[in-house]
Amino acid sequence: MKIFVTGGAGYIGSHVVALLGRQGHNVLVYDNLSTGHEWAVLSGKLVRGDLGDKKLLADTMREYMPDAVMHFAASIQVEESVREPLMYYRNNVINTINLLEAVTNLDIRYFIYSSSAATYGAPDAAGPIGEDAPLEPINPYGATKAMIEKVLEGLGAARDFRYIALRYFNVAGADPQGLIGQAYREATHLITRALKVALGEYEMLSVFGTDYPTPDGTCIRDYIHVEDLAGAHLLALMYLRQTGDSGVMNCGYGHGYSVLDVVKAVKKVTGADIAVRMTDRRAGDPPSLVADSSRLKRLTGWLPLYDDLEFIIETAWKWEQKMAKR
Ligand code: UDP
């Protein structure tokens, strides 16, 4: 298939692009390189462009005429979204609508969307969340992702447009071959940040909040290896082509780890002592997010290969060490 990938130079997008390439698909990456990198695009062609540039977007897409679009380009930091809501609504909502206009103008039928567990807000139950749980986002980031899900639903009802929205839980780890991984200018995600403390790039790790209603008082998240998540995208696209059934699917392993569990595992994998400082809660963080991914498994046959926190951290650790030498 010919697949147009926005944000394909970024962390998750680049892993999906590499997998698409390995499976023989033809890829065009459209990315403004605001957080992504040219070196991360291991397959296909890269066009440097912004989703705000409607003309370049429409021209690029018309010339390429893809069979499907995968949309990764977005702003993704919860805390930043609380401080800069307009930037999030512009980047994640307005720019996605620009993309959907280009998609519908060319009658492109298949669309895979990067949604998020942040759409659920702060679920009451600590157990795994199913896709039918109410969407009550508690921060602008989650709100932007939920809004676009509604837009997709409306489009699917209005015309011959088929989509899968994948609700990612906490994506971590790096390509096991060590070619690509997370490479943001400023590390904010827990595992990356802890590894950078292990490397000495930061002095300490702040643990954001110790008074949450969880067993050790710190937040619980379902950490999924980026390679397993990449696989889910290909399966979702195949499912969409075979069945034509649009829908939403959670992507996670179904069990969570607290911030302190992660710190312990990072210490074990790296052998380093991670200096930790307990601080106040970070704005916008819910206590616990754990996926019920039975729908993804049942409908697409997804079988995770790397459901192992230490393995996730090991792949990220190899990547961080490689990046530090660059
Ligand atoms: N976290 C933390 N210290 C950090 C970064 C994150 O305690 O330096 C916590 C954060 O409050 C959340 C969890 O780790 O409970 C995962 O945060 P991350 O930013 O990795 O992903 P998010 O859940 O926000 O998508």
Short mmCIF file of N, CA, C and O and ligand atoms in Angstrom, two decimals, residues 76-79 116 118 139 141 168-172 182 187-194 197 204-209 212 218-223 257-260 262-263 277 279-289, ligand 1:
data_model
loop_
_atom_site.label_atom_id
_atom_site.label_comp_id
_atom_site.label_asym_id
_atom_site.label_seq_id
_atom_site.Cartn_x
_atom_site.Cartn_y
_atom_site.Cartn_z
N ILE A 76 2.26 16.50 22.45
CA ILE A 76 1.91 15.32 23.27
C ILE A 76 2.16 15.44 24.77
O ILE A 76 2.01 14.46 25.48
N GLN A 77 2.54 16.63 25.24
CA GLN A 77 2.86 16.70 26.68
C GLN A 77 1.70 17.26 27.49
O GLN A 77 1.29 18.40 27.29
N VAL A 78 1.24 16.45 28.42
CA VAL A 78 0.07 16.81 29.22
C VAL A 78 0.29 18.14 29.95
O VAL A 78 -0.54 19.06 29.86
N GLU A 79 1.39 18.25 30.64
CA GLU A 79 1.62 19.44 31.46
C GLU A 79 1.73 20.70 30.60
O GLU A 79 1.17 21.75 30.92
N SER A 116 -5.38 8.65 22.46
CA SER A 116 -4.63 8.51 23.71
C SER A 116 -5.53 8.09 24.86
O SER A 116 -6.72 8.43 24.90
N ALA A 118 -5.38 9.49 27.47
CA ALA A 118 -5.74 10.75 28.12
C ALA A 118 -7.18 11.17 27.81
O ALA A 118 -7.73 12.04 28.47
N ASN A 139 -7.40 17.22 30.85
CA ASN A 139 -6.39 18.21 30.42
C ASN A 139 -6.59 18.49 28.94
O ASN A 139 -7.20 17.69 28.22
N TYR A 141 -4.65 18.33 26.40
CA TYR A 141 -4.12 17.30 25.49
C TYR A 141 -5.18 16.21 25.25
O TYR A 141 -5.51 15.89 24.10
N TYR A 168 -3.44 5.11 22.66
CA TYR A 168 -2.17 4.68 23.23
C TYR A 168 -2.18 4.89 24.74
O TYR A 168 -2.58 5.95 25.22
N PHE A 169 -1.61 3.92 25.45
CA PHE A 169 -1.31 4.14 26.87
C PHE A 169 0.15 4.67 26.90
O PHE A 169 0.48 5.48 26.05
N ASN A 170 0.99 4.29 27.83
CA ASN A 170 2.30 4.95 27.90
C ASN A 170 3.35 4.25 27.05
O ASN A 170 3.83 3.18 27.42
N VAL A 171 3.71 4.89 25.98
CA VAL A 171 4.60 4.27 25.01
C VAL A 171 6.05 4.50 25.44
O VAL A 171 6.42 5.62 25.81
N ALA A 172 6.83 3.45 25.39
CA ALA A 172 8.22 3.56 25.87
C ALA A 172 9.08 2.54 25.14
O ALA A 172 8.60 1.75 24.34
N GLN A 182 13.51 7.32 21.19
CA GLN A 182 12.99 8.65 21.55
C GLN A 182 14.13 9.67 21.52
O GLN A 182 15.20 9.40 22.07
N ALA A 187 13.70 15.90 27.66
CA ALA A 187 13.05 14.65 28.04
C ALA A 187 12.04 14.90 29.16
O ALA A 187 12.40 15.42 30.21
N THR A 188 10.79 14.56 28.91
CA THR A 188 9.79 14.73 29.98
C THR A 188 9.18 13.39 30.39
O THR A 188 8.66 13.28 31.49
N HIS A 189 9.23 12.39 29.53
CA HIS A 189 8.60 11.11 29.87
C HIS A 189 9.42 10.38 30.94
O HIS A 189 10.64 10.44 30.96
N LEU A 190 8.68 9.67 31.78
CA LEU A 190 9.29 9.10 32.99
C LEU A 190 10.51 8.21 32.70
O LEU A 190 11.58 8.42 33.29
N ILE A 191 10.36 7.22 31.82
CA ILE A 191 11.46 6.26 31.64
C ILE A 191 12.68 6.96 31.04
O ILE A 191 13.81 6.79 31.51
N THR A 192 12.44 7.80 30.05
CA THR A 192 13.56 8.52 29.41
C THR A 192 14.25 9.43 30.43
O THR A 192 15.48 9.49 30.51
N ARG A 193 13.44 10.11 31.18
CA ARG A 193 14.00 11.05 32.16
C ARG A 193 14.85 10.29 33.20
O ARG A 193 15.96 10.71 33.54
N ALA A 194 14.33 9.16 33.68
CA ALA A 194 15.07 8.37 34.68
C ALA A 194 16.38 7.86 34.08
O ALA A 194 17.43 7.86 34.75
N VAL A 197 18.91 10.52 34.03
CA VAL A 197 19.50 10.70 35.37
C VAL A 197 20.60 9.64 35.54
O VAL A 197 21.71 9.94 36.00
N MET A 204 18.66 14.72 39.12
CA MET A 204 17.65 14.03 39.93
C MET A 204 16.42 13.75 39.12
O MET A 204 16.13 14.43 38.15
N LEU A 205 15.67 12.79 39.61
CA LEU A 205 14.36 12.53 39.04
C LEU A 205 13.31 13.03 40.03
O LEU A 205 13.33 12.64 41.20
N SER A 206 12.42 13.88 39.56
CA SER A 206 11.30 14.28 40.42
C SER A 206 10.20 13.25 40.30
O SER A 206 9.85 12.84 39.20
N VAL A 207 9.68 12.83 41.43
CA VAL A 207 8.50 11.96 41.43
C VAL A 207 7.31 12.87 41.70
O VAL A 207 7.18 13.45 42.77
N PHE A 208 6.47 13.02 40.67
CA PHE A 208 5.40 14.01 40.73
C PHE A 208 4.18 13.49 41.49
O PHE A 208 3.25 12.97 40.90
N GLY A 209 4.19 13.66 42.79
CA GLY A 209 3.02 13.32 43.59
C GLY A 209 3.17 11.97 44.27
O GLY A 209 3.45 10.96 43.63
N TYR A 212 -1.32 10.06 45.73
CA TYR A 212 -2.40 9.55 44.89
C TYR A 212 -3.04 8.32 45.55
O TYR A 212 -2.38 7.63 46.32
N THR A 218 2.07 6.79 44.26
CA THR A 218 2.50 7.40 42.99
C THR A 218 1.63 6.88 41.85
O THR A 218 0.97 5.85 41.96
N CYS A 219 1.65 7.61 40.73
CA CYS A 219 0.74 7.28 39.61
C CYS A 219 1.07 5.95 38.96
O CYS A 219 2.24 5.59 38.83
N ILE A 220 0.03 5.31 38.50
CA ILE A 220 0.19 4.03 37.81
C ILE A 220 -0.09 4.19 36.32
O ILE A 220 -1.09 4.82 35.94
N ARG A 221 0.79 3.64 35.49
CA ARG A 221 0.61 3.69 34.04
C ARG A 221 0.91 2.31 33.44
O ARG A 221 1.66 1.53 33.99
N ASP A 222 0.33 2.11 32.26
CA ASP A 222 0.50 0.87 31.50
C ASP A 222 1.53 1.17 30.41
O ASP A 222 1.22 1.85 29.43
N TYR A 223 2.76 0.70 30.60
CA TYR A 223 3.85 1.02 29.67
C TYR A 223 3.91 -0.01 28.55
O TYR A 223 4.05 -1.20 28.82
N TYR A 257 2.33 -0.09 36.25
CA TYR A 257 3.43 0.06 37.20
C TYR A 257 3.38 1.47 37.76
O TYR A 257 3.07 2.42 37.04
N SER A 258 3.73 1.58 39.03
CA SER A 258 3.78 2.91 39.64
C SER A 258 5.08 3.60 39.25
O SER A 258 6.02 2.95 38.75
N VAL A 259 5.13 4.90 39.50
CA VAL A 259 6.37 5.64 39.23
C VAL A 259 7.52 5.00 40.00
O VAL A 259 8.63 4.81 39.45
N LEU A 260 7.27 4.62 41.26
CA LEU A 260 8.35 4.02 42.05
C LEU A 260 8.76 2.64 41.53
O LEU A 260 9.94 2.27 41.59
N VAL A 262 8.81 1.89 38.42
CA VAL A 262 9.65 2.18 37.24
C VAL A 262 11.05 2.59 37.70
O VAL A 262 12.06 2.12 37.15
N VAL A 263 11.12 3.41 38.74
CA VAL A 263 12.43 3.84 39.24
C VAL A 263 13.25 2.61 39.67
O VAL A 263 14.44 2.49 39.33
N ARG A 277 13.63 12.85 43.98
CA ARG A 277 13.10 13.91 44.85
C ARG A 277 11.58 13.83 44.75
O ARG A 277 11.03 13.82 43.65
N THR A 279 8.09 15.35 44.84
CA THR A 279 7.57 16.71 44.69
C THR A 279 6.05 16.69 44.61
O THR A 279 5.42 15.63 44.68
N ASP A 280 5.49 17.87 44.38
CA ASP A 280 4.04 17.98 44.22
C ASP A 280 3.59 17.28 42.96
O ASP A 280 4.39 17.02 42.07
N ARG A 281 2.29 17.09 42.87
CA ARG A 281 1.71 16.52 41.66
C ARG A 281 2.00 17.42 40.46
O ARG A 281 2.10 18.65 40.62
N ARG A 282 2.07 16.82 39.29
CA ARG A 282 2.19 17.58 38.06
C ARG A 282 0.79 17.85 37.53
O ARG A 282 -0.06 16.96 37.58
N ALA A 283 0.56 19.05 37.02
CA ALA A 283 -0.80 19.40 36.57
C ALA A 283 -1.28 18.46 35.48
O ALA A 283 -0.53 18.14 34.55
N GLY A 284 -2.53 18.02 35.61
CA GLY A 284 -3.15 17.24 34.54
C GLY A 284 -3.00 15.74 34.63
O GLY A 284 -3.52 15.01 33.80
N ASP A 285 -2.26 15.23 35.62
CA ASP A 285 -2.01 13.78 35.71
C ASP A 285 -3.11 13.03 36.45
O ASP A 285 -3.37 13.31 37.62
N PRO A 286 -3.74 12.02 35.83
CA PRO A 286 -4.68 11.16 36.55
C PRO A 286 -3.91 10.10 37.36
O PRO A 286 -2.79 9.76 37.01
N PRO A 287 -4.53 9.56 38.42
CA PRO A 287 -3.83 8.59 39.27
C PRO A 287 -3.42 7.30 38.54
O PRO A 287 -2.31 6.82 38.71
N SER A 288 -4.35 6.76 37.72
CA SER A 288 -4.06 5.43 37.19
C SER A 288 -4.67 5.27 35.79
O SER A 288 -5.83 5.63 35.57
N LEU A 289 -3.90 4.74 34.86
CA LEU A 289 -4.39 4.46 33.51
C LEU A 289 -3.85 3.11 33.07
O LEU A 289 -2.66 2.95 32.85
N1 UDP B 1 6.57 11.32 36.10
C1 UDP B 1 7.35 11.61 37.19
N2 UDP B 1 8.54 12.24 36.97
C2 UDP B 1 8.99 12.60 35.74
C3 UDP B 1 8.17 12.29 34.62
C4 UDP B 1 6.95 11.66 34.84
O1 UDP B 1 6.99 11.31 38.33
O2 UDP B 1 10.08 13.20 35.61
C5 UDP B 1 5.28 10.62 36.29
C6 UDP B 1 4.07 11.39 35.80
O3 UDP B 1 3.58 12.24 36.81
C7 UDP B 1 3.11 10.29 35.43
C8 UDP B 1 4.01 9.15 34.99
O4 UDP B 1 5.30 9.45 35.52
O5 UDP B 1 2.41 9.87 36.56
C9 UDP B 1 4.12 9.02 33.49
O6 UDP B 1 4.40 10.30 32.96
P1 UDP B 1 4.90 10.51 31.48
O7 UDP B 1 5.20 11.96 31.30
O8 UDP B 1 5.99 9.54 31.17
O9 UDP B 1 3.65 10.08 30.57
P2 UDP B 1 2.10 10.57 30.60
O10 UDP B 1 1.40 9.59 31.49
O11 UDP B 1 2.05 11.97 31.08
O12 UDP B 1 1.69 10.41 29.18
#
